[in-house]
Coordinates of C-alpha atoms and ligand atoms in Angstrom, one line a residue:
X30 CA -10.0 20.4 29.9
X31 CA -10.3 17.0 31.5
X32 CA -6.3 15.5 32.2
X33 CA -7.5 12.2 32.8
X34 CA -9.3 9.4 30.9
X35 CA -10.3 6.1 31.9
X36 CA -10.9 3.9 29.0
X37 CA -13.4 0.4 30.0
X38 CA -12.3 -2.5 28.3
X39 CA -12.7 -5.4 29.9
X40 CA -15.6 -7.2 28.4
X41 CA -14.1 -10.4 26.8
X42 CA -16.1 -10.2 23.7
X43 CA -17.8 -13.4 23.3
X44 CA -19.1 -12.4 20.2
X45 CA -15.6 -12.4 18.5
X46 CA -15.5 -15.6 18.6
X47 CA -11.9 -15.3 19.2
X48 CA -8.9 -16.8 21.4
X49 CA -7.6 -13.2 21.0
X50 CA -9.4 -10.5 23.6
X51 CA -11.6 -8.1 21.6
X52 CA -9.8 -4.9 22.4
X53 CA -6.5 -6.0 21.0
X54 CA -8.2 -7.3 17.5
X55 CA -6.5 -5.1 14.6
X56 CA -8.2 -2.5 12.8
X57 CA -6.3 -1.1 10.5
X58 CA -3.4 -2.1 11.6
X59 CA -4.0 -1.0 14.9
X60 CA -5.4 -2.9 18.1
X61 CA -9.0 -0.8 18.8
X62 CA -8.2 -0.1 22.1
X63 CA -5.3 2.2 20.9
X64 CA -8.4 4.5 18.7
X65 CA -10.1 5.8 22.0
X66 CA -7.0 6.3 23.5
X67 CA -5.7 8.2 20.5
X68 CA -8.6 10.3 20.2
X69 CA -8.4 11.4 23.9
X70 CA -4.6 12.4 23.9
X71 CA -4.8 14.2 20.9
X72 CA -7.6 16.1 23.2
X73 CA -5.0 16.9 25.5
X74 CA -5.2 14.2 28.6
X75 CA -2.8 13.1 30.1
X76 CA -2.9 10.2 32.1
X77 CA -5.1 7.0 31.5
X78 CA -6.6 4.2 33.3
X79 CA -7.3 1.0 30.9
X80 CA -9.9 -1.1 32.4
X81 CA -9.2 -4.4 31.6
X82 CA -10.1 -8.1 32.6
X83 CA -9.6 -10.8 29.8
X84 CA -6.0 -11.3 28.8
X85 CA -4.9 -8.2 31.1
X86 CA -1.3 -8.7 30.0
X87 CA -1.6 -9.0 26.3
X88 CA -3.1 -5.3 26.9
X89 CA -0.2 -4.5 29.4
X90 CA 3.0 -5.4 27.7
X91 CA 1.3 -3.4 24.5
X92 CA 1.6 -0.3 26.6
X93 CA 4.6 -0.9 28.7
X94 CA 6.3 1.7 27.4
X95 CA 4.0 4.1 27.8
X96 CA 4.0 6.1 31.0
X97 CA 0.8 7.9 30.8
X98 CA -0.9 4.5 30.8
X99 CA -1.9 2.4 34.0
X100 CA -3.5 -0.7 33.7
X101 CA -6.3 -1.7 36.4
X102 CA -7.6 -5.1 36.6
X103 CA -10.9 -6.0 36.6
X104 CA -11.0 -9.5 37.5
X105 CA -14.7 -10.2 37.1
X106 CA -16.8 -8.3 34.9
X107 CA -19.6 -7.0 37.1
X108 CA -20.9 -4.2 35.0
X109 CA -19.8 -0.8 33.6
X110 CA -20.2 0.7 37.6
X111 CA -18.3 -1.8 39.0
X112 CA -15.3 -1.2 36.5
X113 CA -15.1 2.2 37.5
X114 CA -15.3 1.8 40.7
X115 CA -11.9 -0.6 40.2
X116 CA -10.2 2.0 39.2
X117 CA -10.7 4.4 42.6
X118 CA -6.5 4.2 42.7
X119 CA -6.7 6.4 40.0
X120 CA -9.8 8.5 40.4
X121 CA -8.0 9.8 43.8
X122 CA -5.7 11.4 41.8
X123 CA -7.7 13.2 39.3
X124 CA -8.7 16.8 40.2
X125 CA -11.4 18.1 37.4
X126 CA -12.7 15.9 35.3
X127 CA -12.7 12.7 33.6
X128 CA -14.0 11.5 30.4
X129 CA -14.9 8.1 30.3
X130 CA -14.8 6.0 26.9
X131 CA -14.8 2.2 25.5
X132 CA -12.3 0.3 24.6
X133 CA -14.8 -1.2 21.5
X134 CA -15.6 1.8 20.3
X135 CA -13.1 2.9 18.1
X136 CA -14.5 5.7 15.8
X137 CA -15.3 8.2 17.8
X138 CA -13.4 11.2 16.7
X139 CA -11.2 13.9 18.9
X140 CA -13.8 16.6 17.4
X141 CA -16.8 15.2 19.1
X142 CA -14.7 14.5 22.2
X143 CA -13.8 18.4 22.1
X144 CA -17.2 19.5 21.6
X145 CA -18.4 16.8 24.6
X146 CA -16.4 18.4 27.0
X147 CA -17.2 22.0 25.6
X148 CA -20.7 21.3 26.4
X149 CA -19.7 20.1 29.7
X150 CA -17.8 22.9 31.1
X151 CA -20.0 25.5 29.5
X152 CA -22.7 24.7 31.9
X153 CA -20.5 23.7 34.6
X154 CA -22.2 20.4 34.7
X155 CA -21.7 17.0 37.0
X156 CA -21.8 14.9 34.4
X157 CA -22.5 15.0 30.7
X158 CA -23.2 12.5 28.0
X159 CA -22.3 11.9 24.6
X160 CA -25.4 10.3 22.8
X161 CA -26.8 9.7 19.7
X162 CA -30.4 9.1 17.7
X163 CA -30.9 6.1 16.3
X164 CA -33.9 4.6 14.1
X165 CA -33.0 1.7 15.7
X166 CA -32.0 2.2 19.1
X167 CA -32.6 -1.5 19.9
X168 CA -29.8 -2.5 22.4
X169 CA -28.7 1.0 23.9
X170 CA -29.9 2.3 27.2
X171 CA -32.3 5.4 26.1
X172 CA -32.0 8.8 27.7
X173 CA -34.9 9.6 29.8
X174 CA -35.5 13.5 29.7
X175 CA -38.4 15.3 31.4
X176 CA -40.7 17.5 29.4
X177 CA -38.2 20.8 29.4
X178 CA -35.5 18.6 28.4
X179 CA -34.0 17.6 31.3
X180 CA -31.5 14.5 31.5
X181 CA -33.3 12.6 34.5
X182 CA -31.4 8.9 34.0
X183 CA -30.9 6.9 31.8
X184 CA -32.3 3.6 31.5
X185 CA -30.8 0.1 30.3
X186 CA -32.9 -1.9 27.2
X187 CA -33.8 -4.9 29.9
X188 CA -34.9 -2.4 32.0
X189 CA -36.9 -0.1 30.4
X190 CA -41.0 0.1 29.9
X191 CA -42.4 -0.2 25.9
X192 CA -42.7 3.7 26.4
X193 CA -39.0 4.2 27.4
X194 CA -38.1 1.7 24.4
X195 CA -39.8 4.1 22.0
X196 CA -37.0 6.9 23.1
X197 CA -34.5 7.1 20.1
X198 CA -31.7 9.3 22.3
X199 CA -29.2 6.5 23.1
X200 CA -26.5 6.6 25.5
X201 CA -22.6 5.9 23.5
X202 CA -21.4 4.9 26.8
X203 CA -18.6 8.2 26.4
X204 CA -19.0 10.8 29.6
X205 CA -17.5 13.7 30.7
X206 CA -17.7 13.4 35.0
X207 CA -16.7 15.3 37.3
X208 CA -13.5 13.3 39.1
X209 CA -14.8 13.9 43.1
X210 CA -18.6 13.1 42.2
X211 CA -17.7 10.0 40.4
X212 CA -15.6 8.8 42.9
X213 CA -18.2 9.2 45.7
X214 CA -21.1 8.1 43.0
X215 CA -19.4 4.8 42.0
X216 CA -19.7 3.2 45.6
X217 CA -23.4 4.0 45.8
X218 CA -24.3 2.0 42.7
X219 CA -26.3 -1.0 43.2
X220 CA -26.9 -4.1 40.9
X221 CA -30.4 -4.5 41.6
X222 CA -31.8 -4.4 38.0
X223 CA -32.8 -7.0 35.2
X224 CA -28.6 -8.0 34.5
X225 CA -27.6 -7.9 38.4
X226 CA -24.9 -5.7 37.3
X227 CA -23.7 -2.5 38.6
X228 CA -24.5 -0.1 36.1
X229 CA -22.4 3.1 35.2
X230 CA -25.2 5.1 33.9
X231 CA -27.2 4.9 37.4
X232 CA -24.6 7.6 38.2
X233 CA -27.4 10.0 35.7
X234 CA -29.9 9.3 37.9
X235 CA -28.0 9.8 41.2
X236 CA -26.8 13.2 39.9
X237 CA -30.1 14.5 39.1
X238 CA -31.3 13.2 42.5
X239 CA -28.2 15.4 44.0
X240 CA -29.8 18.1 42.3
X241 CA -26.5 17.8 39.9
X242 CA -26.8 19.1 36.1
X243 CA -26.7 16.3 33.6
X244 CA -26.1 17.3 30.0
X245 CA -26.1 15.4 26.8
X246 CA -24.5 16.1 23.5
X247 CA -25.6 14.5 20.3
X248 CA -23.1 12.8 18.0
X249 CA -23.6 14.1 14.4
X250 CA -22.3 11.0 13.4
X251 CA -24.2 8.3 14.5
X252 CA -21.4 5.9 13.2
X253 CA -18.9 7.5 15.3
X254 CA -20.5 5.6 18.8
X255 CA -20.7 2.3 16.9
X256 CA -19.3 -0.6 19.4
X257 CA -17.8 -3.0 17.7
X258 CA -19.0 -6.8 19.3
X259 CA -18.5 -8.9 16.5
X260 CA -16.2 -9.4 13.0
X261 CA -19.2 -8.0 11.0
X262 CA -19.7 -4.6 13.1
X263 CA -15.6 -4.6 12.8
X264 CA -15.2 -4.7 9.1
X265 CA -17.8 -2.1 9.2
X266 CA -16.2 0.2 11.4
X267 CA -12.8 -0.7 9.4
X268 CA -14.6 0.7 6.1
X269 CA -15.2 3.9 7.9
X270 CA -11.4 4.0 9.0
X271 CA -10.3 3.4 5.8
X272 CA -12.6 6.3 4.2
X273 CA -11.1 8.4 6.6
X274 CA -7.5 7.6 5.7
X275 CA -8.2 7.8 2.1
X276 CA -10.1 11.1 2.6
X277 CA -7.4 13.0 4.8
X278 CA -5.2 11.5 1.8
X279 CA -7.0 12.4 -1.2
X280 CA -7.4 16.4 0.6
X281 CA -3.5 16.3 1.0
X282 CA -2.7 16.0 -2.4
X283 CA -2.4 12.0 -3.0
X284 CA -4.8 10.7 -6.1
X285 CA -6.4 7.5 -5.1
X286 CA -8.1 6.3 -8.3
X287 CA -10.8 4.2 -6.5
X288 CA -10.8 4.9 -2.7
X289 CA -13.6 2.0 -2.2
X290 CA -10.7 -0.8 -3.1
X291 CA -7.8 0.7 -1.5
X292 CA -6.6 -0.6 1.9
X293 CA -4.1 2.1 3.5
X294 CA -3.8 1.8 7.4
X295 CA -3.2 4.0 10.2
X296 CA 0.3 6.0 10.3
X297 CA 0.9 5.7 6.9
X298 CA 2.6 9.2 5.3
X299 CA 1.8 9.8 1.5
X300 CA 3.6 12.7 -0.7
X301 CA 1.6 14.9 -2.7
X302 CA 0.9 13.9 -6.4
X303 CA 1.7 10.5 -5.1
X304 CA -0.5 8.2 -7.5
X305 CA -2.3 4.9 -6.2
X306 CA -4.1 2.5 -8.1
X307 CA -6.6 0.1 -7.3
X308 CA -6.5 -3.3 -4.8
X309 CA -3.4 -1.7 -3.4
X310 CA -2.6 -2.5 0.1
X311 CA -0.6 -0.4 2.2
X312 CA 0.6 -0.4 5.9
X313 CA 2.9 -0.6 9.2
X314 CA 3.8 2.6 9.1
X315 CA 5.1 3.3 5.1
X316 CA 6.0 6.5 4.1
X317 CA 5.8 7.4 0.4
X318 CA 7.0 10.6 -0.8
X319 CA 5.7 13.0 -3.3
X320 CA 5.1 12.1 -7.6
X321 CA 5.2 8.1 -6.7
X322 CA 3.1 5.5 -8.5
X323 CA 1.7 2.7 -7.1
X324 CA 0.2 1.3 -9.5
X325 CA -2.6 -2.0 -8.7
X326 CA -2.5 -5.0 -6.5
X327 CA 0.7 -3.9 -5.0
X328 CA 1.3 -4.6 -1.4
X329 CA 4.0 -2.2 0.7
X330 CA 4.3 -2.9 4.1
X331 CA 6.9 -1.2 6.7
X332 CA 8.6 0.3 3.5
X333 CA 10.1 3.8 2.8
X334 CA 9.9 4.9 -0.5
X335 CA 11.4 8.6 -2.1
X336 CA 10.2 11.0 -4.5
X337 CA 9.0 9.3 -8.1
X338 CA 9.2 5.8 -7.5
X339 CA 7.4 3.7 -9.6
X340 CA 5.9 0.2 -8.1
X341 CA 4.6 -1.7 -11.3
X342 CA 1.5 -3.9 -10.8
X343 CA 1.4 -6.8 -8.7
X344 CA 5.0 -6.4 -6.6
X345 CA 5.1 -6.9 -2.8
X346 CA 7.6 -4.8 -0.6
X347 CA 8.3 -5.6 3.2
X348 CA 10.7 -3.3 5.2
X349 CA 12.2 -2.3 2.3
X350 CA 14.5 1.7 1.1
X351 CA 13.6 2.9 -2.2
X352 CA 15.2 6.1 -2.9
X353 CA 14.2 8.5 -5.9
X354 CA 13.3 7.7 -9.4
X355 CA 13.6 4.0 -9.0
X356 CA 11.7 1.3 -10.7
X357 CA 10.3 -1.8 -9.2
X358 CA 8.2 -4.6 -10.9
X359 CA 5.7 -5.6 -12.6
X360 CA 5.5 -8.5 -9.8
X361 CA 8.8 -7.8 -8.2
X362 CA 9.3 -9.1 -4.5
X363 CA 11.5 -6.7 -2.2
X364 CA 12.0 -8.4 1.0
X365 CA 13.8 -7.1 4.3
X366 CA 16.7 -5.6 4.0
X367 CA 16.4 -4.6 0.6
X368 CA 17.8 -1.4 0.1
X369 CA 18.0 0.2 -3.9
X370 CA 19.3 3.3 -4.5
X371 CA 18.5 6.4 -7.3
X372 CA 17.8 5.5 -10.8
X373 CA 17.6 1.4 -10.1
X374 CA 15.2 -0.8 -12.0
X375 CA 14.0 -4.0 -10.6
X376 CA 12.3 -6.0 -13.4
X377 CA 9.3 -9.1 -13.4
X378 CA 10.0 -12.1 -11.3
X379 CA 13.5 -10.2 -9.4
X380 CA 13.4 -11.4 -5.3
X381 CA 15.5 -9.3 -3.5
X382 CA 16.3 -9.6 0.2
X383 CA 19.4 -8.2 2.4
X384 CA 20.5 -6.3 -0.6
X385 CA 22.1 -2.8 -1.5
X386 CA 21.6 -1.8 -4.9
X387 CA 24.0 1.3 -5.9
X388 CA 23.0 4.3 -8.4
X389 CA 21.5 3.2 -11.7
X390 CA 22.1 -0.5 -11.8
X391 CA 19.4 -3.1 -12.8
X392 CA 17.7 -6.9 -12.8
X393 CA 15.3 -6.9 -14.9
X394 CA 14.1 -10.2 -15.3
X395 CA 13.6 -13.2 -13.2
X396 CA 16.6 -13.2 -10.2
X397 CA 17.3 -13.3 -6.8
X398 CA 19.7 -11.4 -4.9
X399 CA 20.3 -12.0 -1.5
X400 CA 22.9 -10.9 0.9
X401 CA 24.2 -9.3 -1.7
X402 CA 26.2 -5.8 -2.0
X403 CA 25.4 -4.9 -5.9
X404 CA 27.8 -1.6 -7.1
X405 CA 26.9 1.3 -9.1
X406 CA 25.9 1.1 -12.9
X407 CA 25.9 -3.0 -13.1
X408 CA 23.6 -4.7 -15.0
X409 CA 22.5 -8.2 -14.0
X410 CA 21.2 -10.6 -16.5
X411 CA 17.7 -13.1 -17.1
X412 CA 17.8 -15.8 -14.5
X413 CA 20.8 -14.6 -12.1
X414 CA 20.6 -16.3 -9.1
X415 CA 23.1 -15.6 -5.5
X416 CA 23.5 -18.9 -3.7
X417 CA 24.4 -17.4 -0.9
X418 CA 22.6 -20.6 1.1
X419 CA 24.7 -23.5 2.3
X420 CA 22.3 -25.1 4.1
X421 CA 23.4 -24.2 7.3
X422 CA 24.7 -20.4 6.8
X423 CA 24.0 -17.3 4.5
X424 CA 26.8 -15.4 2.8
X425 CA 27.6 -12.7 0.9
X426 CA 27.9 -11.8 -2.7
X427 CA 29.7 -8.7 -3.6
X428 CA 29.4 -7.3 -7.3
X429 CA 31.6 -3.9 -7.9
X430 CA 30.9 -1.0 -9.8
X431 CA 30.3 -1.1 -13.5
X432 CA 29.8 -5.4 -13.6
X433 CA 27.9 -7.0 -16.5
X434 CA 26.3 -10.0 -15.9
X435 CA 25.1 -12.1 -18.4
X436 CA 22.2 -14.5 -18.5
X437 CA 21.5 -17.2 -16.2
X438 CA 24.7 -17.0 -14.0
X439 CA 25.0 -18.3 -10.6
X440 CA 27.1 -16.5 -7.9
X441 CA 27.9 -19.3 -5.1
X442 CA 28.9 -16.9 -2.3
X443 CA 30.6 -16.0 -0.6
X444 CA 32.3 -14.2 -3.8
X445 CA 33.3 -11.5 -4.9
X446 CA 33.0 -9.9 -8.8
X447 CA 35.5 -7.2 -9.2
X448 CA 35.0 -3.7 -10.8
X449 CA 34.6 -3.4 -14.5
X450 CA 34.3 -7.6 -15.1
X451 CA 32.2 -9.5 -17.3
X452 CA 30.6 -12.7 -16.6
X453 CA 29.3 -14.4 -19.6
X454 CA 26.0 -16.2 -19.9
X455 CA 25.7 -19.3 -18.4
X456 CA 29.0 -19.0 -15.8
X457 CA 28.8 -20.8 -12.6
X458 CA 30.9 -18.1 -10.7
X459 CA 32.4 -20.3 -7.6
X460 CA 35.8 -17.9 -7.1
X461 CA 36.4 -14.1 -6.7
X462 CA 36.7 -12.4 -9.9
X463 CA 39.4 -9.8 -10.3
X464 CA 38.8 -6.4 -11.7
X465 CA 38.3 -5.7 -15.3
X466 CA 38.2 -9.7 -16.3
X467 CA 36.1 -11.5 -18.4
X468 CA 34.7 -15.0 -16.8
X469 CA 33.3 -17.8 -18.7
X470 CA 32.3 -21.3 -17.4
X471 CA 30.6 -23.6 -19.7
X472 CA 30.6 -27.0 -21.2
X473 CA 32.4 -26.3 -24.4
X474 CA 29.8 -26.7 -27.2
X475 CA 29.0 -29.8 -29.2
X476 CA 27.2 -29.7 -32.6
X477 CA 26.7 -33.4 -33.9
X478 CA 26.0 -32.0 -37.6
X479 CA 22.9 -34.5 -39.0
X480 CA 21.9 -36.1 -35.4
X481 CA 18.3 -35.6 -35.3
X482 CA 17.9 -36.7 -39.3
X483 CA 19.5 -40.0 -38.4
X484 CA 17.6 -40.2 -35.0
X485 CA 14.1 -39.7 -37.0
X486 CA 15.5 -42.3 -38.9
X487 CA 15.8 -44.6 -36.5
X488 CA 13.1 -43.7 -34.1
X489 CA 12.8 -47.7 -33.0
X490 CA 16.5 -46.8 -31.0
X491 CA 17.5 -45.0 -28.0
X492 CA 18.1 -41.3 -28.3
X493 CA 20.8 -41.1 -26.3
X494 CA 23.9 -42.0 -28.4
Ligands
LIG141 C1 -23.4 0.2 27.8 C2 -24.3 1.2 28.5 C3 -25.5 1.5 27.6 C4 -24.9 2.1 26.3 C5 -24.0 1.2 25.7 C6 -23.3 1.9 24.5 C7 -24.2 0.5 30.9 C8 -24.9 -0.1 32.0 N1 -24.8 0.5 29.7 O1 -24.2 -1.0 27.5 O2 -26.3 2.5 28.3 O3 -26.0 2.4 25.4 O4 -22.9 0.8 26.6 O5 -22.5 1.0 23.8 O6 -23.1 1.0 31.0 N2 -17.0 -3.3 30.7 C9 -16.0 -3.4 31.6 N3 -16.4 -4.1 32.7 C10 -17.6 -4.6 33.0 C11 -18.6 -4.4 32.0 C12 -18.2 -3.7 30.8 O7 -14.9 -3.0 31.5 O8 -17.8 -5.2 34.0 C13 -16.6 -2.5 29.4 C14 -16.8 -3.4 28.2 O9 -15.5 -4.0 27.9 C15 -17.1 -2.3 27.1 C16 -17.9 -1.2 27.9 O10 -17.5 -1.4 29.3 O11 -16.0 -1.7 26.6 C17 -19.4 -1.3 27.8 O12 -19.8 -2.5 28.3 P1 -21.0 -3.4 27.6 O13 -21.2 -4.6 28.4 O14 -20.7 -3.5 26.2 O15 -22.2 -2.4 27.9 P2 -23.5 -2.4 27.1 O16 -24.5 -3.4 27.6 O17 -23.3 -2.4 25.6
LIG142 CA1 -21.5 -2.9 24.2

């Protein structure tokens, strides 16, 4: 097993069209540079050398924390050769071998890595090559084979005659090497060919010449060696991520009703029986647990949800606790911070942010709560609102156990409602409430008895009396 992987990623990626380095672009949710590294430690290496160039820090302070990682700079981009050949530092201290992927091509799969380097150390080869057949192989360097099916090189598109172009074996640009053969064969390279670049894959060629055995193993999956260069090959290659999430999903036990229209990214954990409905997006590492419904258009990001939680249509939740049975939506907004408990329901049109909802209380209609400590078993009215903004500082509202609030009240925090009260409809509540009270503000009532006869009366006057 090779303990050592070198990754090649620094190719700027004109084609993005991007002020952001290709590697770090997000695929579901992820920057592609972290797939091929993925796939490899979840083969069993080790230690890994990221080839980079373009934006060599954005890549860096992505991986700082990650030991097994060294960054080597590639400060101009003279081909694949010469990129391997920067990283000697860390060649010298690989014994064995080396596999050698792309940093833009994120599909490949740990599988087809495992069976790569099976092939390799079966036959004790030099170096072996992952490749594919394509019906159009327009692009790829081809792999030249003798008659008996012998690798003999492999030779670059700009390069090669009309009868090499016809080869449909293409080179994925993923190897298996051996570490002291690489080392040696890197410095040979030269970059006399139609792109004056020092090409990687003249190391097949120097091999065979060594009297080395080359291999190759064929992809099953062509899509798996796709290289991503611009956004239209990356959308593509994010639809066969998101298959592949949904897929693993759907076989552990979760129902997606129309896999096609639902966006779940990487790292995201999903109980069994767990429902989800169309349009739904879900991501930064969510956790669901088992007999939810997520019913469509709802969007869940950084959230962890219990056992049967219910998101009606349309709500959006960011970093948000949702313990079991609990109820949220239609179009409910649970921002950071939000915390509800068992047996809550958050109704249509409720914002909630910085708030802990206790056992069984609810908002079911059109309020915001924020900064706000709500007890068990209280029941918040229509149109509730916490002011807990001064215009310069946040506070708190704190409603006890076993509150009622009416209709349309606003709490101006920092306040406190005590155990037990009631606020009536309407209230303005500006001071703590003590336990068990009832608290009313309002405009005592007029009725003018007759007004709007006389006003139709006389429509030629002001209506304002
Ligand atoms: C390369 C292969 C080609 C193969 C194809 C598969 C060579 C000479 N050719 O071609 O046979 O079919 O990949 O996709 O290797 N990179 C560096 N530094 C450089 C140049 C490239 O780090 O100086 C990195 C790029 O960021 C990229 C990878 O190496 O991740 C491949 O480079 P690219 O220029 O895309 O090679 P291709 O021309 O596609
Ligand atoms: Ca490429």
């Amino acid at each position: 097993m090779a303990t050592a992987a070198l990754i090649l990623a620094a190719g700027k990626g004109t084609r993005m069209k991007s002020d952001l380095v290709k590697v770090m672009h997000e695929l579901e949710g992820r920057p592609m540079i972290t797939y091929p590294v993925t796939a490899a430690k979840a083969l069993g290496a080790e230690r890994f050398a990221l080839v980079v160039g373009h934006q060599a820090d954005r890549v860096r302070e992505y991986y700082a924390a990650d030991a097994t990682i060294s960054i080597v700079l590639q400060e101009e981009q003279l081909g694949t050769g010469h990129a391997v050949a920067c990283a000697g530092e860390f060649l010298a201290g690989c014994d064995g071998d080396v596999l050698i992927l792309c940093g833009d091509v994120p599909l490949i799969t740990q599988e087809t890595l495992r069976s790569l380097m099976a092939v390799h150390v079966a036959h004790g080869g030099t170096v072996t090559v992952l490749t594919a057949r394509l019906a159009d192989p327009l692009g790829y360097g081809r792999v030249i084979k003798d008659a008996t099916g012998r690798v003999l090189r492999i030779v670059e598109q700009k390069d090669a005659t009309i009868a090499e172009r016809e080869v449909t074996e293409i080179n994925s640009g993923i190897y298996c090497v051996n570490a002291a053969f690489l080392r040696d064969a890197v410095m040979k390279i030269s970059n006399d060919n139609a792109q004056k670049e020092y090409y990687l894959t003249d190391i097949i060629g120097l091999a065979t010449g060594q009297g080395h055995a080359c291999y190759t193993h064929t992809v099953g999956d062509p899509a798996e060696v796709m290289g991503i260069n611009d956004r239209v090959q990356m959308a593509a290659a994010g639809a066969v991520l998101r298959r592949r999430i949904n897929e693993s999903l759907m076989l552990s036990g979760v129902t997606i009703i129309d896999p096609a229209v639902t966006y779940i990214q990487q790292g995201t954990i999903i109980g069994r029986d767990t429902v989800i409905y169309p349009n739904s997006f879900i991501g930064n590492c969510t956790v669901i647990g088992q007999g939810c419904v997520i019913e469509s258009s709802v969007t869940i990001t950084g959230c962890r949800l219990a056992d049967r939680v219910h998101i009606k249509a349309g709500s959006v939740l960011e970093e948000a606790i949702v313990m079991s049975d609990t109820t949220v939506g239609p179009m409910a907004h649970l921002r950071p911070g939000t915390l509800l408990k068992e047996h809550v329901k958050i109704g249509n049109f409720v914002e909630t942010k910085k708030a802990v909802i206790e056992e069984r209380s609810k908002a079911s209609h059109l309020t915001y709560l924020g900064d706000c400590f709500v007890g068990k078993d209280v029941n918040i009215g229509c149109g509730t609102i916490t002011c807990n903004y001064d215009g310069k500082k946040k506070h708190a509202t704190v409603i006890e156990d076993g509150v009622f609030i009416g209709s349309d009240v606003q709490l101006v925090a920092p306040v406190t409602v005590g155990k037990n009260s009631l606020v009536a409809a309407g209230t303005t509540v500006t001071m703590d409430v003590p336990p068990d009270s009832l608290v009313i503000s309002r405009v005592p009532q007029v009725n003018k008895e007759g007004w709007t006869k006389k006003k139709q009366l006389k429509t030629e006057r002001p209506c304002v009396e």
